[in-house]
Short mmCIF file of C-alpha atoms in Angstrom, two decimals:
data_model
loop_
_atom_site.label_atom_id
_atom_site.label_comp_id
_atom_site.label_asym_id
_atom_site.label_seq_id
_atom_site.Cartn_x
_atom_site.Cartn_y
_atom_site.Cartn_z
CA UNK W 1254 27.88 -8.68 -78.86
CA UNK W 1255 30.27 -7.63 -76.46
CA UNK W 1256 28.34 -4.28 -75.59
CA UNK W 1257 30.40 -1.97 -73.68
CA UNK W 1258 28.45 -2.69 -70.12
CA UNK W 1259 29.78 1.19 -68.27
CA UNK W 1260 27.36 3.29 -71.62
CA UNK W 1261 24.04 3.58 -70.37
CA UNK W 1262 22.22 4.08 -73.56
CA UNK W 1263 23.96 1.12 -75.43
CA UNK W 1264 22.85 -1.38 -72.15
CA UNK W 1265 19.21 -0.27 -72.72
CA UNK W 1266 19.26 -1.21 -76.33
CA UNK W 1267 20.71 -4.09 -75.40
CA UNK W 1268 18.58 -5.26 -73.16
CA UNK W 1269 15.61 -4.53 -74.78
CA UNK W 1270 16.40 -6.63 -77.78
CA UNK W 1271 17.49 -9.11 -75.30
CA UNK W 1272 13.62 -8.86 -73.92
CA UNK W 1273 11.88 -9.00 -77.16
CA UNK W 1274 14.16 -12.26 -78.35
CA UNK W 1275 13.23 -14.13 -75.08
CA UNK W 1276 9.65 -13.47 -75.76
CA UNK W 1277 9.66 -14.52 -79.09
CA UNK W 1278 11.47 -17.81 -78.29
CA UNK W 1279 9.16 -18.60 -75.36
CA UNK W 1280 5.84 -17.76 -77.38
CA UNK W 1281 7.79 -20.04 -80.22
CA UNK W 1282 7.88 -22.60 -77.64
CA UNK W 1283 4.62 -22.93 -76.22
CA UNK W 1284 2.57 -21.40 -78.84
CA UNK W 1285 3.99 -23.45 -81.66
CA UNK W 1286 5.59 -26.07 -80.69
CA UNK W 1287 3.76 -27.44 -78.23
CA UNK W 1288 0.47 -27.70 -79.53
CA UNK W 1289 2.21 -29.80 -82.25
CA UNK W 1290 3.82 -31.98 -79.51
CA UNK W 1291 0.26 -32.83 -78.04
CA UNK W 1292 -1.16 -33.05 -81.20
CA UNK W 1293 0.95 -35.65 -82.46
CA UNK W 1294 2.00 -37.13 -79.12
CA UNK W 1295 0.98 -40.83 -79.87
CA UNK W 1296 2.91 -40.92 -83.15
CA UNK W 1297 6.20 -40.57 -81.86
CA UNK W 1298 8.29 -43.41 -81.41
CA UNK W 1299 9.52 -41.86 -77.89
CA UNK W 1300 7.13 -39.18 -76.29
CA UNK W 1301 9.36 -39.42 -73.57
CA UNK W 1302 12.28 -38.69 -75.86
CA UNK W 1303 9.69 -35.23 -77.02
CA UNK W 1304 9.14 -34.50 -73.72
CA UNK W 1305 12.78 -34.48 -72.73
CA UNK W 1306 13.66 -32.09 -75.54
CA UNK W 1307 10.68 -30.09 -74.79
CA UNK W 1308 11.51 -29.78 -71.19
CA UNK W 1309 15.55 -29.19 -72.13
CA UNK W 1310 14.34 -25.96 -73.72
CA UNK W 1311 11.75 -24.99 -71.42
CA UNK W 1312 14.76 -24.94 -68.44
CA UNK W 1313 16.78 -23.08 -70.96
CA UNK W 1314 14.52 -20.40 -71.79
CA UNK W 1315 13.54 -20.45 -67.41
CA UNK W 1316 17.80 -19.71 -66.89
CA UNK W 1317 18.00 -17.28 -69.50
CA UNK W 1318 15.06 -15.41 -68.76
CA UNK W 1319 16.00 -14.61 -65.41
CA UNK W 1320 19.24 -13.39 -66.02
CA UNK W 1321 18.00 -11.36 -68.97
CA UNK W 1322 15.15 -10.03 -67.30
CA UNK W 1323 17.52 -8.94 -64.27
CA UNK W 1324 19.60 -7.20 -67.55
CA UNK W 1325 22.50 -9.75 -66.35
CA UNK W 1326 24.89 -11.37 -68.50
CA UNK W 1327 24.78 -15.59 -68.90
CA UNK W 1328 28.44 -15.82 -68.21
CA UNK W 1329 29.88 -19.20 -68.69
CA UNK W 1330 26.47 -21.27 -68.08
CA UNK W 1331 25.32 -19.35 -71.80
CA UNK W 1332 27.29 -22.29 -73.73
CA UNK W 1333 26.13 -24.86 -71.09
CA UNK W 1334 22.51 -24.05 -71.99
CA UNK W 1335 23.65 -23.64 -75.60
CA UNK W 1336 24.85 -27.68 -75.34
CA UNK W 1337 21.35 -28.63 -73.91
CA UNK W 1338 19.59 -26.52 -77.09
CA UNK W 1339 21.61 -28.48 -79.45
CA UNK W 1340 21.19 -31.88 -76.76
CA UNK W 1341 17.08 -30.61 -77.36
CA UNK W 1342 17.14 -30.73 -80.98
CA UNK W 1343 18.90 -33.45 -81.53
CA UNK W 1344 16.47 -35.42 -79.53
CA UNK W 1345 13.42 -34.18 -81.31
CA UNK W 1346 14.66 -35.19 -84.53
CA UNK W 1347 15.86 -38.93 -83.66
CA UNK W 1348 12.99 -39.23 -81.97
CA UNK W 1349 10.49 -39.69 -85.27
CA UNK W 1350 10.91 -41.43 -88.21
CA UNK W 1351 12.69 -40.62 -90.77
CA UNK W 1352 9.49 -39.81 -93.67
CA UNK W 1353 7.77 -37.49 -90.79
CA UNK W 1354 10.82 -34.99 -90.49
CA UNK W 1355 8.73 -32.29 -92.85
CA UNK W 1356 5.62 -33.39 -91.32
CA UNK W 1357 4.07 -31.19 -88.47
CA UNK W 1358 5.84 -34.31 -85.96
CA UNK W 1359 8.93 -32.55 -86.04
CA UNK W 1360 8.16 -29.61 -84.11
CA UNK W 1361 11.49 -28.22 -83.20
CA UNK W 1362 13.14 -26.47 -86.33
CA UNK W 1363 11.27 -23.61 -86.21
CA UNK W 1364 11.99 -22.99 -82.73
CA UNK W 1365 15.82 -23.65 -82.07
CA UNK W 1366 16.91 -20.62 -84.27
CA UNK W 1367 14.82 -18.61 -81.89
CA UNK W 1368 16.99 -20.49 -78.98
CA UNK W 1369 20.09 -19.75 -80.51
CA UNK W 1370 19.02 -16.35 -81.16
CA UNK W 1371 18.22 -15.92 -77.19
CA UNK W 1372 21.65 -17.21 -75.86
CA UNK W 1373 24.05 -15.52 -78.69
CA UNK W 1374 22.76 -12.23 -79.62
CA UNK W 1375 24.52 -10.55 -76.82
CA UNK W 1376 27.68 -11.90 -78.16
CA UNK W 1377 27.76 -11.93 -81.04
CA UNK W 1378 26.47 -11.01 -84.97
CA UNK W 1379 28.72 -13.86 -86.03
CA UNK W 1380 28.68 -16.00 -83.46
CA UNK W 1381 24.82 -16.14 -83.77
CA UNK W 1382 24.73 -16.20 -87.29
CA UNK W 1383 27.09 -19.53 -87.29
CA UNK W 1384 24.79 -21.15 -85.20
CA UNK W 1385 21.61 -20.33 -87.30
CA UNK W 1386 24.02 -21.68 -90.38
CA UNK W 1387 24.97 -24.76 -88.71
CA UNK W 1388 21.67 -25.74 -87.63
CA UNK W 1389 20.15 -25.35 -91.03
CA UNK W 1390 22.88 -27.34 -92.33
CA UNK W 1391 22.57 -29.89 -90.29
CA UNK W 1392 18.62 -30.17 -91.01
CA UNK W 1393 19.23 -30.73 -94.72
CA UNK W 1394 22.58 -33.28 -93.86
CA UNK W 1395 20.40 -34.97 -91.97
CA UNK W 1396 17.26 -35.01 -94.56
CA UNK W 1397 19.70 -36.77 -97.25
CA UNK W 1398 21.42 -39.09 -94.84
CA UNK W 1399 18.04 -40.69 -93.72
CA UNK W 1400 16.73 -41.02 -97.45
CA UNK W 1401 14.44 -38.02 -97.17
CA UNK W 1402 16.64 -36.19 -100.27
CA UNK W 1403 13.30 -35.88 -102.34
CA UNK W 1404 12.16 -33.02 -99.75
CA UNK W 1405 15.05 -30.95 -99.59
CA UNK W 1406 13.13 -28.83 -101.31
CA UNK W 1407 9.90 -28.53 -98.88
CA UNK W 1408 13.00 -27.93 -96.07
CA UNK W 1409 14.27 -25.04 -98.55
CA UNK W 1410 10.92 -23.55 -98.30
CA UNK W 1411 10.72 -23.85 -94.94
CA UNK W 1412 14.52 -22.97 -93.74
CA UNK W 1413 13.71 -19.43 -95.64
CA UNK W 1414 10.22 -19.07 -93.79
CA UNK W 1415 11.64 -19.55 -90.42
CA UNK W 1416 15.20 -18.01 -91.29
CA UNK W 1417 13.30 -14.93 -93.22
CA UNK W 1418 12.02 -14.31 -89.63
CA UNK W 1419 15.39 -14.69 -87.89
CA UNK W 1420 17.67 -12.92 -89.85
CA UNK W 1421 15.84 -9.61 -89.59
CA UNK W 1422 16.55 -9.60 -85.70
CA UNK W 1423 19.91 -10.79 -86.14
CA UNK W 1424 20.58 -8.14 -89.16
CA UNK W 1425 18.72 -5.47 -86.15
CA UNK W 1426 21.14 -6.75 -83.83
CA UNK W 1427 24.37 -5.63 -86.38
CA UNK W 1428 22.47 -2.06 -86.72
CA UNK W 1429 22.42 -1.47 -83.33
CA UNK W 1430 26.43 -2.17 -82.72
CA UNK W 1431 26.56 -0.14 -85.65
CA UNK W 1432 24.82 3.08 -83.76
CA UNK W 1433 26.41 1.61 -80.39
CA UNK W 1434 29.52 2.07 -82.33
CA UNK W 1435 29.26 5.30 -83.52
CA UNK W 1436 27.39 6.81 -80.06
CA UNK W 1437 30.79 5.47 -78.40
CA UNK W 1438 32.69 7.40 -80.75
CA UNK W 1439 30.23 10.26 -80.74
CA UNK W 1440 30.64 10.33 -76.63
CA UNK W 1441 34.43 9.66 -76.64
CA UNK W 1442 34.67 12.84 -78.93
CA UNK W 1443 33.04 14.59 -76.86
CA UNK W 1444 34.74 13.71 -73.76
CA UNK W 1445 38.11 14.81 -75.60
CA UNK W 1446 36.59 18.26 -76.00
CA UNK W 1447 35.44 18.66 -72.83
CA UNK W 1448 39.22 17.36 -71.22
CA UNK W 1449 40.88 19.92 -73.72
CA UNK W 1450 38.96 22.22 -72.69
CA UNK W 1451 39.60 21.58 -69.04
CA UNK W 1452 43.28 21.79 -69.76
CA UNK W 1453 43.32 24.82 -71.12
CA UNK W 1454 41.16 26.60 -68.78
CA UNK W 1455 43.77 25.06 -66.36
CA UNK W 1456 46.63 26.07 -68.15
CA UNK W 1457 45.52 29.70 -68.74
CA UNK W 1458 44.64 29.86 -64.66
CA UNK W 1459 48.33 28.37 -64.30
CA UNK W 1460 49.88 31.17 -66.58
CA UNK W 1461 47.82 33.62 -65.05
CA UNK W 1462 49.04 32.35 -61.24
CA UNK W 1463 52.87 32.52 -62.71
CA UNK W 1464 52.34 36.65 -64.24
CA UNK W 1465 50.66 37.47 -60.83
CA UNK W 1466 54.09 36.01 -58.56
CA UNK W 1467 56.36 37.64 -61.28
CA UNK W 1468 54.56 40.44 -61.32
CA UNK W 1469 55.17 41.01 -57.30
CA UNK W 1470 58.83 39.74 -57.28
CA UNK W 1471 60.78 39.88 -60.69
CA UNK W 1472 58.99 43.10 -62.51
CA UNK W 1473 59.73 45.82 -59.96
CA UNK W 1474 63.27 44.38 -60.01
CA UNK W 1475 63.54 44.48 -63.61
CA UNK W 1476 61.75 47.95 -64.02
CA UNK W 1477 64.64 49.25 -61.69
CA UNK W 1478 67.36 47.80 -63.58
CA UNK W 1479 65.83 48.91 -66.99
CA UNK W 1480 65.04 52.73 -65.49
CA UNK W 1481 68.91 52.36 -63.79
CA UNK W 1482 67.63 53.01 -60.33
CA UNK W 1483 69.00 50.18 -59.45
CA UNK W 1484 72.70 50.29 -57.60
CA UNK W 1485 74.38 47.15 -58.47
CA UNK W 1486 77.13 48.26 -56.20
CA UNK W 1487 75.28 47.82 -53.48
CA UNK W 1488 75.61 44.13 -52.11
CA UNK W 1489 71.68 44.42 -50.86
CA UNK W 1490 70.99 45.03 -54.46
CA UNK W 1491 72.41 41.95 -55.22
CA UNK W 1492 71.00 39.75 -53.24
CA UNK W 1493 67.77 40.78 -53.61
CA UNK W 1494 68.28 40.13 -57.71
CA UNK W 1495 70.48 36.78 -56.55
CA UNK W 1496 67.02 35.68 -54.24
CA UNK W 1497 64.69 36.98 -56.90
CA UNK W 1498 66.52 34.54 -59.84
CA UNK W 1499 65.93 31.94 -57.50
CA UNK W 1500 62.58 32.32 -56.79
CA UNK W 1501 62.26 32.13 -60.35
CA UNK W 1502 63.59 29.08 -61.28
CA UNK W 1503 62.04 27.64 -58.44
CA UNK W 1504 58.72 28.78 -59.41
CA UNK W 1505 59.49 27.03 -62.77
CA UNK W 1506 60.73 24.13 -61.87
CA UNK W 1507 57.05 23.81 -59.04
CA UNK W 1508 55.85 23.14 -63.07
CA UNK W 1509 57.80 19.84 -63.68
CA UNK W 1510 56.84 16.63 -63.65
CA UNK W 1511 59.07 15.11 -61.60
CA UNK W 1512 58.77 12.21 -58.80
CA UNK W 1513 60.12 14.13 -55.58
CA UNK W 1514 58.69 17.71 -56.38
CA UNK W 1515 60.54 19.14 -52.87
CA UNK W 1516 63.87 17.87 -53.95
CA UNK W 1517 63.84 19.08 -57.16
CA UNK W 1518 62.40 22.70 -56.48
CA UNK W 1519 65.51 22.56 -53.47
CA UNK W 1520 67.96 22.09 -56.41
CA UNK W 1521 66.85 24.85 -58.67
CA UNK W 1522 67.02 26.98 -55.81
CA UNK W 1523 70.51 25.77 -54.98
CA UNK W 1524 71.27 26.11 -58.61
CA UNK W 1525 72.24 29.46 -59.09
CA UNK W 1526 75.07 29.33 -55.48
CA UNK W 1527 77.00 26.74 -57.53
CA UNK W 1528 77.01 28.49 -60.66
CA UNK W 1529 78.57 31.30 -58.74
CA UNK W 1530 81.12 29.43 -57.48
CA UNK W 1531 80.06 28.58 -53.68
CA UNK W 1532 80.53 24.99 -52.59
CA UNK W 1533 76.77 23.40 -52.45
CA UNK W 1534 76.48 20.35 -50.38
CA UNK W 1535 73.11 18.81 -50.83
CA UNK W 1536 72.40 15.41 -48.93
CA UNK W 1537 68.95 13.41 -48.26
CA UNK W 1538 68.01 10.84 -45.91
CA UNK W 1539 64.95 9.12 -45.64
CA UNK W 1540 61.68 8.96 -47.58
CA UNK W 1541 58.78 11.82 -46.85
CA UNK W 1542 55.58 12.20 -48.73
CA UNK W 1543 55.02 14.99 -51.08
CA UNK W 1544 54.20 18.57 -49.14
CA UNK W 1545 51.85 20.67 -51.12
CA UNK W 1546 52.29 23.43 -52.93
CA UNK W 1547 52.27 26.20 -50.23
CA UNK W 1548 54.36 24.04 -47.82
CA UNK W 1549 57.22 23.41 -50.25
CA UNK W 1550 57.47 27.20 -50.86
CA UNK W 1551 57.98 27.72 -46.99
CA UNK W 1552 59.99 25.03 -46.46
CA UNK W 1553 62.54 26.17 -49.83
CA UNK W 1554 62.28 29.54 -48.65
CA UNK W 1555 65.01 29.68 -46.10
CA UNK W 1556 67.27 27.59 -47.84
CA UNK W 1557 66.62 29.84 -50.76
CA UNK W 1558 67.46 33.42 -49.06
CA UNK W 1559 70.39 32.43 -47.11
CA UNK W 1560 71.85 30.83 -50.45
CA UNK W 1561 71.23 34.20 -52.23
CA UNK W 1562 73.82 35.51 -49.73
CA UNK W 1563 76.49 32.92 -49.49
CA UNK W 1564 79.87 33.97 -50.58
CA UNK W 1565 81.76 30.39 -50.02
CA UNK W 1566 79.87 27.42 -48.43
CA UNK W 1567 76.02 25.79 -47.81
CA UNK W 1568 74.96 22.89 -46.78
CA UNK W 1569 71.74 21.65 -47.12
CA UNK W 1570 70.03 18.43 -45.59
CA UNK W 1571 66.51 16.39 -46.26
CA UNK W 1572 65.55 14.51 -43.65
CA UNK W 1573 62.40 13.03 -44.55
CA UNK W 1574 60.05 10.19 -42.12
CA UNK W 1575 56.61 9.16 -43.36
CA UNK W 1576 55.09 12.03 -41.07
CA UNK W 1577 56.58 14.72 -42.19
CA UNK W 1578 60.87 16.37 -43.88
CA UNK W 1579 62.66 18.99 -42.51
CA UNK W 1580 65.02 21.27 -44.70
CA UNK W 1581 68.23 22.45 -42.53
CA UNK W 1582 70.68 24.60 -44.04
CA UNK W 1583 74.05 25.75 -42.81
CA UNK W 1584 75.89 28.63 -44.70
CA UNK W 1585 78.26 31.97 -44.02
CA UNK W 1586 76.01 34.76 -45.64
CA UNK W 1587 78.18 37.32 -47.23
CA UNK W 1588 76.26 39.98 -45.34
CA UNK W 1589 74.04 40.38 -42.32
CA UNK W 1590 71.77 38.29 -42.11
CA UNK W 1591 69.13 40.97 -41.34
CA UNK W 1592 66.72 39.85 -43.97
CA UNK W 1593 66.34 40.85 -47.66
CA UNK W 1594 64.85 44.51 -48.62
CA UNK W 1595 62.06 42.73 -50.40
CA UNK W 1596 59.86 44.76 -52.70
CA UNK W 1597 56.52 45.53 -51.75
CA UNK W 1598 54.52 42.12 -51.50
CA UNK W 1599 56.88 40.69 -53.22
CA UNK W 1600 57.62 37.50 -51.29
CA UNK W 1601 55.28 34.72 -53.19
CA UNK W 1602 55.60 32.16 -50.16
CA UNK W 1603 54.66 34.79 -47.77
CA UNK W 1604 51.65 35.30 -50.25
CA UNK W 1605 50.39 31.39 -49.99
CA UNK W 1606 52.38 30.40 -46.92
CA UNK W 1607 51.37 32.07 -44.42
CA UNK W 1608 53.57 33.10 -41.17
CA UNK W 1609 56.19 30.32 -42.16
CA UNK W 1610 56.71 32.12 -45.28
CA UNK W 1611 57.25 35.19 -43.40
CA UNK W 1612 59.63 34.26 -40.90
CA UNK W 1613 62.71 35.17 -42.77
CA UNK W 1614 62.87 39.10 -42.53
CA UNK W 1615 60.19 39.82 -39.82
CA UNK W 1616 61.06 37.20 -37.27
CA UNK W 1617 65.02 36.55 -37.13
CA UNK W 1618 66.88 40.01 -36.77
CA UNK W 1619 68.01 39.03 -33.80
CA UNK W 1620 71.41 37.04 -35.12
CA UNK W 1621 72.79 35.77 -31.91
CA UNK W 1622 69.57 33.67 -30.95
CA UNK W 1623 67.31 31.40 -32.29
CA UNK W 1624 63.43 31.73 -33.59
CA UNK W 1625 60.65 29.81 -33.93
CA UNK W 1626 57.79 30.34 -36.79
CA UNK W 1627 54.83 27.89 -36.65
CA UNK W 1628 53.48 28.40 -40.38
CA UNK W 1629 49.46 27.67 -41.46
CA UNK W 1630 50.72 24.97 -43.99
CA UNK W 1631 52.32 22.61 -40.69
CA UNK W 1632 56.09 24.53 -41.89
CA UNK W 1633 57.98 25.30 -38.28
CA UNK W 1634 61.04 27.63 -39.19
CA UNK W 1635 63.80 28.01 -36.55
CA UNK W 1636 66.91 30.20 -36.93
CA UNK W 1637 69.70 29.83 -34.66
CA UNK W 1638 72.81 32.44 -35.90
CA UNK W 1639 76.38 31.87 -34.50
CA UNK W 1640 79.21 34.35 -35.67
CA UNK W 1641 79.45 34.01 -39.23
CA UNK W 1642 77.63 30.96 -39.81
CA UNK W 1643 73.49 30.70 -39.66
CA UNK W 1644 71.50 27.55 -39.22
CA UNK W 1645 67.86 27.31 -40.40
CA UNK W 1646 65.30 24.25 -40.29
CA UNK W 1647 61.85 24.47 -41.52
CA UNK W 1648 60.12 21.35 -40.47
CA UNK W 1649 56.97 20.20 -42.23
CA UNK W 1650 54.38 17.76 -40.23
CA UNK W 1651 51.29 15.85 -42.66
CA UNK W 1652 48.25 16.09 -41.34
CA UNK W 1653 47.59 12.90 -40.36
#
């Protein structure tokens, strides 16, 4: 049957038809055939021969019923026992003569359907159902091979009493992969409501995440450049709107799909300096895991405020180690480096970050010296400034 094993419901239907087949082969066994075996014990031409087949299917229905009562699949020993079934019948038959096979001496036809039913219906409607077929075929072949044609029609009779009572379990058996079927699909459904669902509820929570950093950093900047408060003249101006379009693409590029998420947000950041004409030099070196979220926005937010200022030259280094990456950046800011006249709030890092995120404007006036910022998220920012030129490194450690 092939019963997907990981849905609860379907492995208790299984295994209960599994349960009520073994006991109806056993009880076929000992409550029907073998009384006929004793019965009729001295007319066989090989009792032994009886016995054998009798005690083939008794060890078969002793193996199966352990695994089935244990709800446990037979594996590869199910066609084994299926070859001593058909060993077991083939014995019983051979072993009386030919004018006694429709006589009460030939005990095992009614109970090797049951057999086959035991070892198959877990795998199979049609699997089963050719093994019911072939055995009743081979009970009539071998009823007009042995000069017995004259009862094919007391076998006829008999194949549709003992089939009549086999086919309902096997036609059961193709109703329950039906609802199997259809509670898989039901469930599967279901499970690709519940994952939309999820997504959404994600996606809306994402959107909502995005409105609440634009709304901090990019709306008071556009309000004052829609009311005309804003003096472009002024190169502070500037570079707070060059800084703030860089924030922005980084924040949409933190939304891509991409296999080194640090490296790619460091490019959209450097994106906008060599569209305006400054020489970018980006190199990496090394491999480093994946910093989350919060650390990636500290450790791009250096890189991304002294690019916002550079008027000719930055260059900007990965150095990555399976512990941990550092970010260094080397540039000639156009103006002091005295930190940006952020909005109120408005630094996003600074908002998930922590000190790291921070250490731009509060912690580096001083431009002849050097600073160190231990962030929350593992990001250590130090600013060394000499003359023109300013040197920053935000180092990231994992937590190991």
């Amino acid at each position: 049957m092939a019963e997907p094993a990981g849905h609860p419901p379907v492995g208790r239907l299984l295994h209960g038809l599994r349960l009520a087949t073994l006991a109806i082969a056993v009880t076929a066994l000992f409550g029907f055939a073998l009384p006929l075996l004793l019965t009729h014990a001295e007319t066989y031409r090989s009792l032994a021969q009886q016995v054998l087949a009798f005690g083939l299917l008794t060890a078969v229905a002793g193996l199966a019923g352990v695994r089935i009562v244990r709800n446990r699949s037979l594996g590869r020993a199910r066609w084994a026992m299926l070859a001593a079934v058909v060993a077991a019948s083939a014995l019983a038959v051979t072993g009386i003569s030919a004018d006694a096979l429709m006589s009460e001496q030939e005990w095992s036809f009614g109970v090797i359907g049951w057999f086959g039913l035991l070892l198959l219906v877990d795998h199979g409607v049609a699997a089963t159902a050719t093994f019911l077929g072939a055995h009743t075929v081979a009970s009539f072949a071998q009823l007009a091979l042995v000069g017995q044609a004259h009862e094919i029609a007391d076998l006829v009779v008999v194949a549709a009493i003992v089939l009549g009572c086999q086919l309902p379990v096997l036609a059961g058996a193709a109703t329950l992969r039906g609802l199997v079927a259809t509670a898989s699909a039901a469930s599967a459904d279901a499970a690709r409501v519940r994952t939309a669902e999820a997504i959404a509820a994600h996606l809306h929570a994402d959107r909502r995440a995005r409105y609440a950093d634009l709304a901090t950093t990019c709306v008071p900047l556009l309000t004052e450049l829609s009311t005309g408060s804003a003096d472009l003249r002024d190169e502070r101006v500037r570079r707070r709107y060059a800084v703030a379009a860089a924030r922005l693409r980084r924040l949409f590029a933190e939304h891509d799909e991409v296999v080194d998420p640090l490296l790619h947000e460091l490019r959209a950041c450097l994106d906008l300096a060599d569209r305006t004409g400054v020489a970018v030099y980006l190199g990496t070196c090394g491999e480093w895991p994946t910093p989350p979220l919060a650390a990636r926005r500290a450790l791009t937010e250096p890189a991304l405020r002294i690019v916002g200022t550079a008027t000719s030259e930055v260059r900007v280094t990965l150095l990555g180690s399976p512990g941990g990456v550092t970010v260094s950046v080397v540039a000639d800011p156009g103006i002091a480096d005295s930190g940006i006249d952020e909005p109120a709030g408005g630094d996003p890092a600074a908002a998930t970050a922590g000190p790291a995120g921070t250490a731009g404007p509060a912690g580096t006036d001083s431009m002849d010296g050097t600073d160190d910022t231990a962030g929350t998220d593992g990001v250590t920012v130090t600013r060394l400034v000499d003359g023109s030129r300013v040197w920053v490194e935000a180092r990231w450690q994992a937590k190991s």
